[in-house]
Amino acid sequence: MIVEIKALTKVYEGKQRVVAVDGIDLEVQQGEIFGLLGPNGAGKTTTIGICTTRTLPTSGTVRIAGIDVVGHAAEARKLIGVVPQYNTLDRSLTIFENLYFHCRYFGFSHGQAKERSEGLLAQFLLTERKDATPSQLSGGLAQRVQIARAIAHRPLVLFLDEPSAGLDPQSRIAMWSAVQELRKEGITVVLTTHYMEEADELSDRVGIVDHGRMLALGSPQKLKDTFGAETMIDLKLRHVEGAETVAVEVRGLDGVKSAEPTAEGLRVFATNADGLLPAVIQASVRLGLRDIAITEPSLETVFIHLTGRDLRE
Amino acid sequence: MSNNERAGLERNQGGLDHKRTMFLKAFWGLYLRDLRVLSREVMPFLLRVGMQPLLFLFVFTFIMPRMSGGNPMAAAGGATFGAVLLPGLMAVAIMFSGIAAVALPLSTEFGITREIDDRVMCPVPVWAVAVEKISFSALQSIVAALLVIPMAIWIPATPVYPHIQNWLLLALVLVMSSLLAGALGLAIGSIVPPKNIGLIFSIIVVPITFLGCVYYPWAGLSRIPWLQIAVLFNPIVYISEGLRAAVTPGVEHMPVWAILLALTFFLVLLGRFGIRGFLKRVIS
Ligand SMILES: Nc1ncnc2c1ncn2[C@@H]1O[C@H](COP(=O)(O)OP(=O)(O)OP(=O)(O)O)[C@@H](O)[C@H]1O
Ligand SMILES: [Mg+2]
């Protein structure tokens, strides 16, 4: 087991007491890409912070390849690579030097560090920009340098916190393939995200967190099968007051799992939307149907199913 | 003893040497990084540390003695004013270079850019990263202090020569003072929020310099007893007095044992304070 999290909690004491992590258990296997999916403030960064020795847990333990991250922080740091949520490249150094000195911090000799840095520049298609400074790089390039730097000392596991935050779609796809390439080198990846497409596309297994708790854990397919094999139909109505009566009517339709009034109208979960749609529309039309949205089964519907909230609310 | 425990024990025994080399290599890596950054800005560094003593010596020991009617300030110090000034300017150089080398960069590195992160993630305990900051800053302080000596010989109307009798004392005072300045810089840099750094300069750095027995020996304060006692809480006093004892022993100074004791005390105090502040900033 590469990452072993047991009964982890983190409480920020202060004017306002915040329970950021509330009893998380997790095991990540060698070679896996694991995605931690959750909305803002779910406790993703805090969990990663504890795993990467930057945050002290209130209780519980984290072991990286058997090494306790609190008791043996310095040794644990040799085994992990970190790409934080924000750009932390050393602004006083060039791109090459960012990689080179990172290697030196981890005990590489001059020759080894030079060779490794040049290899990484080539691997991440950065050779042309080796003498640029971090402030001259676009967000996507800077992110690639950060990933290259994080794996420069050949860690066993790489932690990526919101790796695609602020990236344009093209850079995001480039980042995804860079992460998938790492699997070939045998590096285990733990990433956090609040984009469900990202978790779905990239991860072998996903953990859904909210309010510091792990709500569900499994492969994207398994989560969809277990919690959200239903299509979601969102109806926006002009007259919300009558939504409950429509809900009662819709619940009687074949294939409908549930129907609940929402702030703007009605939300229907159904096993198959196709034949159902006309009937649902007919039932709601008298309340002034102004919009209808259909979401195919996805981690998004899984999340809504589990929390009753949208991921981006 | 279980198999697991035995394996753990063996790893620890074999690991001690390994741990030490890992520590030293990482520390050396951090040092090399700082050297590289410094090498890019040799000119700004020299200007930063050289401008103040240069102008000071120029105005007080070159211009003033040539002014018609003589200058009351230089006259008050008599012929020994240059000798009083030399160790004082070295103290100021040490002090300012410590602040400039640690406090200013740290406050930005801690700020929005969070550049310190990659160094904090080195395979060494976090306090070692703070100690590296202090010791690298000490190196710069020593260079800055030594630069004052040739300036004091070349610039004044009558050259001011150092009279170093005890080289060991000089080395000791230089190293301890420079580490102390670095520790002060670390404490300021990790405790004060970046937007207040300028203010700290005016309300802490400037006063402790002017009241740091830099431009007058401590013994000279004997007619203002309350001030003479009050400045004993100012670590800069011991830097100036220590350099006085080492560089210009002819000028009255505190007993050497008291100076070394006080330097040690303030080094431990500010070092602990600075490292504690640093840890608080990087570990939540
Ligand atoms: N240093 C801190 N002091 C006090 N509270 C904190 C601190 N860091 C985080 N929190 C709180 O802990 C909770 C979890 O925060 P965390 O940053 O782990 O969430 P996250 O899942 O990473 O969210 P995001 O998607 O916004 O990055 C939040 O309520 C946050 O306000
Ligand atoms: Mg976060």
XYZ file of C-alpha atoms and ligand atoms in Angstrom:
629
model
C 0.000 0.000 0.000
C 1.514 3.313 -1.082
C -0.796 5.725 0.686
C -2.587 4.657 3.837
C -4.881 7.176 5.516
C -6.533 6.111 8.769
C -9.281 7.951 10.655
C -7.833 11.292 9.626
C -9.258 14.480 11.109
C -8.207 18.083 10.961
C -9.821 20.801 13.007
C -8.783 24.424 12.550
C -9.272 26.095 15.890
C -9.804 29.806 15.699
C -12.475 32.405 16.004
C -14.512 30.013 13.958
C -13.875 26.322 14.538
C -13.660 24.526 11.186
C -13.689 20.748 10.864
C -11.895 20.533 7.540
C -11.332 16.756 7.540
C -13.727 14.595 9.493
C -12.612 10.990 9.702
C -11.244 10.017 6.314
C -10.001 6.485 5.622
C -8.308 5.733 2.347
C -5.858 3.319 0.795
C -4.212 3.959 -2.546
C -2.440 1.136 -4.327
C 0.816 1.206 -6.210
C 0.394 2.429 -9.789
C -3.102 3.728 -9.313
C -4.462 7.121 -10.380
C -6.764 8.179 -7.593
C -9.101 11.166 -7.796
C -10.451 13.037 -4.809
C -13.589 14.778 -6.019
C -15.455 17.365 -4.013
C -16.843 20.895 -4.005
C -15.040 23.997 -2.678
C -14.170 23.673 0.974
C -14.664 19.899 1.019
C -11.276 19.381 2.636
C -9.323 18.172 -0.401
C -6.388 20.555 -0.028
C -6.252 19.905 3.694
C -6.111 16.130 3.122
C -3.344 16.535 0.533
C -1.577 18.981 2.870
C -1.451 16.364 5.609
C -0.249 13.639 3.235
C 2.522 15.947 2.021
C 3.704 16.975 5.536
C 2.581 20.577 5.222
C -0.402 20.340 7.532
C -0.446 18.588 10.889
C -3.414 16.282 11.489
C -5.562 16.718 14.584
C -5.877 12.948 14.848
C -5.413 9.874 12.704
C -2.399 8.770 10.691
C -1.045 8.895 7.165
C 1.638 6.498 5.990
C 3.477 6.748 2.702
C 4.978 3.357 1.837
C 4.804 2.569 5.538
C 6.475 5.800 6.698
C 4.518 8.019 9.056
C 4.301 11.541 7.645
C 4.234 13.215 11.054
C 6.956 11.209 12.796
C 9.308 10.969 9.810
C 8.395 13.969 7.685
C 11.828 14.382 6.068
C 11.972 10.739 4.916
C 8.385 10.834 3.737
C 9.188 13.856 1.569
C 11.670 11.759 -0.411
C 8.843 9.467 -1.446
C 6.342 12.095 -2.516
C 6.131 14.726 -5.219
C 3.772 17.661 -4.874
C 2.109 20.023 -7.303
C 0.243 22.516 -5.125
C -2.915 24.382 -6.056
C -0.956 27.569 -6.812
C 2.168 28.190 -8.901
C 5.158 27.946 -6.568
C 7.997 27.948 -9.094
C 11.091 29.732 -7.823
C 10.869 33.165 -9.507
C 14.560 33.873 -8.955
C 15.644 30.883 -11.050
C 15.238 29.827 -14.662
C 13.122 26.829 -15.650
C 16.212 24.655 -15.963
C 17.489 25.820 -12.592
C 14.138 25.143 -10.963
C 14.560 21.500 -11.918
C 18.310 21.403 -11.317
C 18.220 22.782 -7.780
C 15.221 20.648 -6.893
C 17.391 17.638 -7.737
C 20.239 19.060 -5.648
C 17.910 19.437 -2.658
C 17.241 15.727 -2.971
C 20.916 14.810 -2.900
C 21.686 14.501 -6.631
C 25.270 15.340 -7.623
C 25.901 18.120 -10.154
C 26.130 15.643 -13.027
C 23.080 13.648 -12.025
C 21.009 16.777 -11.478
C 21.998 18.213 -14.850
C 21.222 15.017 -16.682
C 17.885 14.533 -14.933
C 16.824 18.140 -15.552
C 17.684 17.929 -19.241
C 15.833 14.638 -19.525
C 12.738 16.135 -17.917
C 12.849 19.239 -20.114
C 12.843 16.970 -23.152
C 10.130 14.686 -21.784
C 7.824 17.605 -21.035
C 8.655 19.462 -24.266
C 10.177 22.370 -22.395
C 13.725 22.357 -23.764
C 13.173 25.529 -25.792
C 12.059 27.412 -22.731
C 14.789 26.208 -20.404
C 16.275 29.679 -19.879
C 12.958 31.446 -19.455
C 11.915 32.608 -16.018
C 8.690 31.323 -14.475
C 6.958 34.669 -14.901
C 7.399 34.415 -18.678
C 5.472 31.150 -18.916
C 1.794 30.653 -19.654
C -0.313 28.864 -17.043
C -0.225 25.602 -18.966
C 3.560 25.613 -19.376
C 4.128 26.586 -15.757
C 1.933 23.675 -14.709
C 4.035 21.311 -16.835
C 7.210 22.608 -15.201
C 5.652 22.058 -11.804
C 4.820 18.460 -12.653
C 8.311 17.888 -14.040
C 9.833 19.354 -10.882
C 7.567 17.299 -8.640
C 8.697 14.010 -10.179
C 12.355 15.018 -10.632
C 13.544 13.145 -7.543
C 11.675 10.003 -8.666
C 9.000 9.899 -5.975
C 6.742 6.883 -5.521
C 3.610 8.961 -5.384
C 2.673 12.304 -6.898
C 0.063 14.546 -5.298
C -1.645 16.998 -7.630
C -3.953 19.564 -6.063
C -6.455 20.924 -8.592
C -4.004 20.428 -11.467
C -6.285 21.949 -14.084
C -7.553 24.947 -12.148
C -7.141 27.980 -14.365
C -5.966 26.018 -17.413
C -7.494 26.447 -20.865
C -9.087 23.297 -22.332
C -6.090 22.542 -24.542
C -3.585 22.752 -21.690
C -5.891 20.674 -19.573
C -5.859 17.848 -22.105
C -2.070 18.119 -22.383
C -1.853 17.911 -18.589
C -4.106 14.839 -18.554
C -1.901 12.999 -21.010
C 1.203 14.000 -19.043
C -0.368 12.458 -15.935
C -1.336 9.312 -17.810
C 2.246 9.022 -19.059
C 3.432 8.931 -15.455
C 1.603 5.681 -14.948
C 4.024 4.068 -17.394
C 6.858 5.075 -15.082
C 5.043 3.351 -12.250
C 4.270 6.541 -10.367
C 1.135 6.492 -8.244
C -0.967 9.641 -8.617
C -3.375 11.197 -6.150
C -5.184 14.215 -7.550
C -7.951 16.469 -6.352
C -10.450 18.158 -8.547
C -13.874 19.620 -8.617
C -14.328 18.850 -12.298
C -16.184 15.620 -12.531
C -15.054 15.088 -16.142
C -11.501 15.200 -14.913
C -12.081 12.656 -12.179
C -14.008 10.463 -14.613
C -11.486 10.675 -17.441
C -8.325 10.332 -15.458
C -8.884 8.217 -12.369
C -8.933 4.497 -11.834
C -10.789 5.114 -8.599
C -12.579 8.145 -7.265
C -13.379 9.215 -3.738
C -16.198 11.699 -3.337
C -15.675 14.035 -0.372
C -17.902 16.655 1.120
C -17.646 18.464 4.449
C -14.497 16.500 5.250
C -16.148 13.098 4.875
C -15.666 10.383 2.284
C -19.127 9.768 0.893
C -18.309 7.111 -1.666
C -15.300 5.310 -3.032
C -14.819 3.222 -6.145
C -14.135 3.212 -9.864
C -16.108 5.853 -11.783
C -18.134 3.082 -13.413
C -18.907 1.422 -10.102
C -19.988 4.722 -8.560
C -22.261 5.436 -11.465
C -23.726 1.945 -11.265
C -24.264 2.101 -7.539
C -25.424 5.633 -6.934
C -26.382 7.325 -10.094
C -27.366 5.081 -12.928
C -30.222 7.473 -13.422
C -30.679 10.302 -15.828
C -31.472 13.609 -14.201
C -34.112 15.874 -15.683
C -34.147 19.401 -14.354
C -37.244 21.434 -15.050
C -37.426 25.172 -14.516
C -40.958 26.366 -13.924
C -42.546 29.762 -13.926
C -44.946 28.870 -11.121
C -42.990 26.967 -8.503
C -45.875 26.785 -6.028
C -47.589 23.943 -7.872
C -44.414 21.863 -8.237
C -45.404 19.375 -5.539
C -48.602 18.368 -7.308
C -46.691 17.871 -10.545
C -44.097 15.843 -8.643
C -46.791 13.522 -7.354
C -48.062 13.047 -10.881
C -44.576 12.454 -12.331
C -43.709 9.908 -9.663
C -46.513 7.760 -11.022
C -44.861 7.569 -14.458
C -43.073 4.440 -15.570
C -39.274 4.593 -15.112
C -39.273 7.513 -12.701
C -37.174 6.867 -9.596
C -37.885 10.092 -7.801
C -39.226 13.574 -8.351
C -38.602 16.434 -5.939
C -39.466 20.121 -6.076
C -36.434 22.443 -6.161
C -36.051 26.182 -5.721
C -36.627 26.765 -9.415
C -38.921 23.923 -10.300
C -38.615 20.171 -10.297
C -35.859 17.562 -10.403
C -36.634 14.114 -11.716
C -34.398 11.036 -11.583
C -35.331 8.378 -14.094
C -33.875 5.129 -15.369
C -34.609 5.987 -18.967
C -35.432 9.472 -20.161
C -36.318 8.796 -23.774
C -39.905 7.663 -23.629
C -40.545 9.587 -20.484
C -39.794 13.076 -21.650
C -43.086 13.914 -23.400
C -45.087 12.815 -20.364
C -42.954 14.832 -17.977
C -43.202 17.892 -20.169
C -46.941 17.516 -20.481
C -47.341 17.276 -16.716
C -45.331 20.401 -16.064
C -46.388 22.555 -18.971
C -49.320 24.067 -17.131
C -46.919 25.539 -14.511
C -45.093 27.412 -17.255
C -42.129 25.275 -18.265
C -39.329 27.641 -19.235
C -36.287 25.384 -19.392
C -35.403 21.723 -19.335
C -31.955 20.177 -18.818
C -31.069 16.511 -19.093
C -27.930 15.139 -17.462
C -26.833 11.660 -18.468
C -25.570 9.389 -15.674
C -22.194 10.787 -14.596
C -20.196 11.497 -11.473
C -22.160 14.726 -11.364
C -25.444 12.861 -10.895
C -23.712 10.583 -8.401
C -22.650 13.601 -6.410
C -26.089 15.176 -6.473
C -27.581 11.863 -5.490
C -25.232 11.633 -2.505
C -25.425 15.197 -1.248
C -28.563 16.683 -2.715
C -26.389 19.518 -4.013
C -24.687 20.410 -7.251
C -20.936 20.070 -7.342
C -20.514 23.709 -8.272
C -23.022 25.252 -5.919
C 11.101 -8.715 19.464
C 8.929 -9.181 16.413
C 10.346 -9.375 12.925
C 8.875 -6.030 12.044
C 10.446 -4.303 15.003
C 13.817 -5.845 14.241
C 13.611 -4.699 10.625
C 12.698 -1.225 11.779
C 15.588 -1.147 14.217
C 18.066 -2.241 11.577
C 16.830 0.401 9.223
C 17.331 3.017 11.880
C 20.875 1.926 12.670
C 21.938 1.715 9.047
C 19.982 4.883 8.416
C 21.773 7.260 10.740
C 24.737 7.817 8.444
C 22.476 7.900 5.467
C 20.275 10.453 7.198
C 23.248 12.683 7.925
C 24.476 12.668 4.312
C 20.936 13.307 3.102
C 20.712 16.252 5.466
C 24.069 17.706 4.430
C 23.390 17.292 0.713
C 20.014 18.994 0.963
C 21.490 21.805 3.045
C 24.281 22.233 0.500
C 21.709 22.272 -2.297
C 19.848 25.100 -0.583
C 23.109 26.977 -0.136
C 24.001 26.557 -3.804
C 20.592 27.860 -4.811
C 21.082 30.992 -2.734
C 24.590 31.452 -4.127
C 23.237 31.206 -7.670
C 20.575 33.805 -6.963
C 23.118 36.084 -5.305
C 25.595 35.671 -8.190
C 22.948 37.124 -10.522
C 22.836 40.296 -8.503
C 26.390 41.002 -7.429
C 26.132 44.665 -8.355
C 22.868 45.325 -6.510
C 24.322 43.431 -3.548
C 27.470 45.564 -3.458
C 25.489 48.773 -3.863
C 23.086 47.721 -1.153
C 25.758 46.970 1.406
C 28.319 49.552 0.277
C 26.359 52.735 -0.258
C 25.640 53.571 3.345
C 29.174 53.221 4.782
C 30.573 54.891 1.670
C 28.445 57.999 2.063
C 28.840 58.039 5.806
C 32.614 57.969 5.604
C 32.608 60.472 2.782
C 30.475 63.005 4.622
C 31.852 62.680 8.143
C 35.504 61.892 7.557
C 36.203 63.469 4.190
C 33.965 66.508 3.739
C 33.539 67.687 7.311
C 37.188 67.849 8.350
C 37.740 70.071 5.276
C 34.931 72.441 6.047
C 35.950 75.953 7.064
C 35.827 76.452 10.794
C 35.874 72.727 11.340
C 32.827 70.636 12.057
C 31.470 70.484 15.585
C 30.361 66.860 15.206
C 33.677 65.519 14.042
C 35.445 67.764 16.492
C 33.415 66.370 19.358
C 34.652 62.940 18.477
C 38.133 64.304 18.101
C 40.701 62.490 16.042
C 39.257 59.189 17.217
C 35.909 59.767 15.516
C 37.017 57.682 12.561
C 38.043 54.906 14.926
C 34.652 55.027 16.636
C 32.890 55.008 13.303
C 34.690 52.036 11.727
C 33.296 49.272 13.950
C 29.950 51.067 14.072
C 29.634 51.110 10.304
C 30.612 47.451 10.206
C 27.790 46.771 12.665
C 25.318 48.673 10.508
C 26.471 46.793 7.430
C 25.989 43.453 9.196
C 22.600 44.434 10.450
C 21.189 45.860 7.211
C 22.537 43.029 5.146
C 20.875 40.536 7.498
C 17.544 42.260 7.112
C 17.909 42.687 3.360
C 19.061 39.111 2.812
C 16.382 37.396 4.864
C 13.463 39.551 5.914
C 12.726 41.174 2.557
C 12.938 38.068 0.325
C 11.123 35.929 2.886
C 8.196 38.260 3.082
C 7.634 37.931 -0.670
C 8.370 34.216 -0.737
C 5.791 33.664 1.965
C 3.375 36.003 0.243
C 1.340 35.403 -2.868
C 4.098 33.580 -4.737
C 4.691 30.925 -2.058
C 8.075 30.319 -3.663
C 9.489 28.916 -0.476
C 7.323 25.795 -0.912
C 9.740 23.743 -2.948
C 12.534 24.354 -0.467
C 10.298 23.544 2.476
C 9.558 20.221 0.778
C 13.265 19.256 0.896
C 14.055 16.004 2.659
C 15.263 17.841 5.788
C 13.384 18.979 8.875
C 11.775 22.342 8.192
C 13.837 24.136 10.843
C 16.930 23.312 8.778
C 15.575 25.396 5.909
C 15.292 28.318 8.323
C 18.813 27.711 9.639
C 20.120 27.707 6.062
C 18.499 31.110 5.525
C 20.227 32.450 8.626
C 23.602 31.046 7.737
C 23.508 32.211 4.131
C 22.568 35.663 5.272
C 25.480 35.542 7.722
C 27.841 34.955 4.812
C 26.568 38.130 3.143
C 26.831 40.073 6.395
C 30.459 39.063 6.827
C 31.315 40.204 3.294
C 29.447 43.458 3.906
C 31.321 44.106 7.164
C 34.727 43.352 5.674
C 34.020 45.729 2.782
C 33.865 48.599 5.265
C 37.530 48.170 6.248
C 39.108 49.149 2.885
C 36.609 51.980 2.571
C 37.688 53.346 5.952
C 41.270 53.296 4.771
C 40.713 54.958 1.404
C 37.949 57.483 1.893
C 38.664 59.560 5.047
C 40.992 62.561 4.989
C 43.110 60.755 7.574
C 42.972 57.000 6.908
C 41.391 54.875 9.638
C 43.347 51.665 10.103
C 41.970 48.712 12.061
C 44.126 47.552 14.976
C 43.301 43.909 15.157
C 45.183 42.200 17.953
C 43.059 39.148 18.431
C 42.037 37.545 15.136
C 40.137 34.806 16.903
C 38.011 37.394 18.671
C 37.353 39.161 15.373
C 36.268 35.929 13.704
C 34.072 35.008 16.642
C 32.403 38.402 16.858
C 31.923 38.625 13.090
C 30.340 35.190 12.822
C 28.132 35.567 15.874
C 27.007 39.058 14.926
C 26.227 37.984 11.382
C 24.225 34.999 12.558
C 22.418 37.274 14.989
C 21.509 39.685 12.189
C 20.248 36.759 10.103
C 18.150 35.520 13.001
C 16.690 38.988 13.449
C 15.921 39.092 9.727
C 14.251 35.681 9.945
C 12.171 36.747 12.913
C 11.029 39.915 11.157
C 10.472 38.206 7.802
C 8.379 35.375 9.157
C 6.369 37.303 11.718
C 5.648 40.579 9.960
C 3.119 40.517 7.082
C 4.636 41.700 3.771
C 2.624 44.913 3.635
C 4.077 46.056 6.964
C 7.730 45.404 6.130
C 8.349 49.040 5.190
C 6.818 50.214 8.433
C 8.963 47.798 10.441
C 12.010 49.374 8.876
C 11.059 52.768 10.267
C 9.839 51.672 13.676
C 12.328 48.912 14.515
C 15.337 48.732 12.241
C 16.214 52.421 12.141
C 15.764 53.043 15.908
C 17.753 50.004 17.013
C 20.531 51.093 14.696
C 20.672 54.673 15.941
C 20.408 53.529 19.552
C 22.823 50.671 18.966
C 25.999 52.469 20.092
C 26.973 52.579 16.452
C 28.134 56.209 16.285
C 29.366 56.413 19.880
C 30.841 53.898 22.340
C 28.561 52.554 25.058
C 30.832 53.961 27.758
C 30.147 57.405 26.291
C 26.575 57.174 27.557
C 27.663 57.250 31.228
C 26.152 60.705 31.774
C 22.734 59.508 30.608
C 22.389 56.460 32.907
C 18.773 55.621 31.992
C 19.724 55.389 28.319
C 22.867 53.467 29.111
C 20.739 50.815 30.847
C 17.910 50.880 28.319
C 20.139 50.169 25.316
C 21.354 46.970 26.962
C 18.168 45.363 25.614
C 19.241 46.222 22.086
C 21.217 43.406 20.442
C 22.935 45.824 18.038
C 24.816 47.310 20.998
C 26.747 44.081 21.430
C 27.536 43.871 17.740
C 29.045 47.383 17.754
C 30.830 46.893 21.059
C 32.111 43.470 19.998
C 33.556 44.881 16.798
C 35.031 47.768 18.779
C 36.794 45.249 21.029
C 38.055 43.342 18.004
C 38.821 46.016 15.420
C 39.667 49.170 17.383
C 40.523 47.952 20.899
C 41.956 51.399 21.660
C 38.443 52.827 21.932
C 36.660 52.176 25.195
C 34.389 49.120 25.022
C 32.477 46.656 27.200
C 34.305 43.654 28.681
C 34.695 40.926 26.073
C 33.079 38.212 28.195
C 29.936 40.297 28.614
C 29.769 40.969 24.878
C 30.108 37.297 23.950
C 27.588 36.265 26.578
C 25.042 38.796 25.359
C 25.622 37.881 21.701
C 25.007 34.224 22.539
C 21.889 35.090 24.501
C 20.366 37.203 21.740
C 21.380 34.698 19.066
C 19.552 31.893 20.870
C 16.564 34.094 21.635
C 16.086 35.555 18.157
C 17.013 32.261 16.505
C 14.300 30.416 18.406
C 11.843 33.198 17.773
C 12.625 33.303 14.065
C 12.534 29.540 13.565
C 9.281 29.279 15.489
C 7.763 32.007 13.297
C 9.065 30.294 10.165
C 7.542 26.942 11.170
C 4.223 28.632 11.879
C 4.201 30.162 8.430
C 4.902 26.981 6.498
C 3.177 24.269 8.559
C -0.505 24.690 9.413
N -5.342 27.477 7.525
C -6.677 27.384 7.716
N -7.248 27.949 8.797
C -8.583 27.852 9.002
N -9.423 27.208 8.188
C -8.934 26.625 7.090
C -7.532 26.685 6.796
N -7.311 26.017 5.636
C -8.516 25.568 5.232
N -9.489 25.925 6.099
C -10.924 25.576 5.995
O -11.042 24.179 5.905
C -12.046 23.808 4.990
C -11.492 22.876 3.944
O -10.609 23.607 3.129
P -9.778 22.972 1.942
O -8.875 24.022 1.429
O -9.162 21.703 2.391
O -10.924 22.656 0.872
P -10.774 22.208 -0.642
O -11.589 20.989 -0.787
O -9.369 22.132 -1.058
O -11.512 23.401 -1.403
P -11.137 24.138 -2.787
O -11.843 23.379 -3.857
O -11.711 25.491 -2.591
O -9.666 24.159 -2.939
C -12.613 25.100 4.431
O -13.800 25.390 5.125
C -11.564 26.118 4.726
O -12.151 27.380 4.950
Mg -8.203 23.085 -2.473
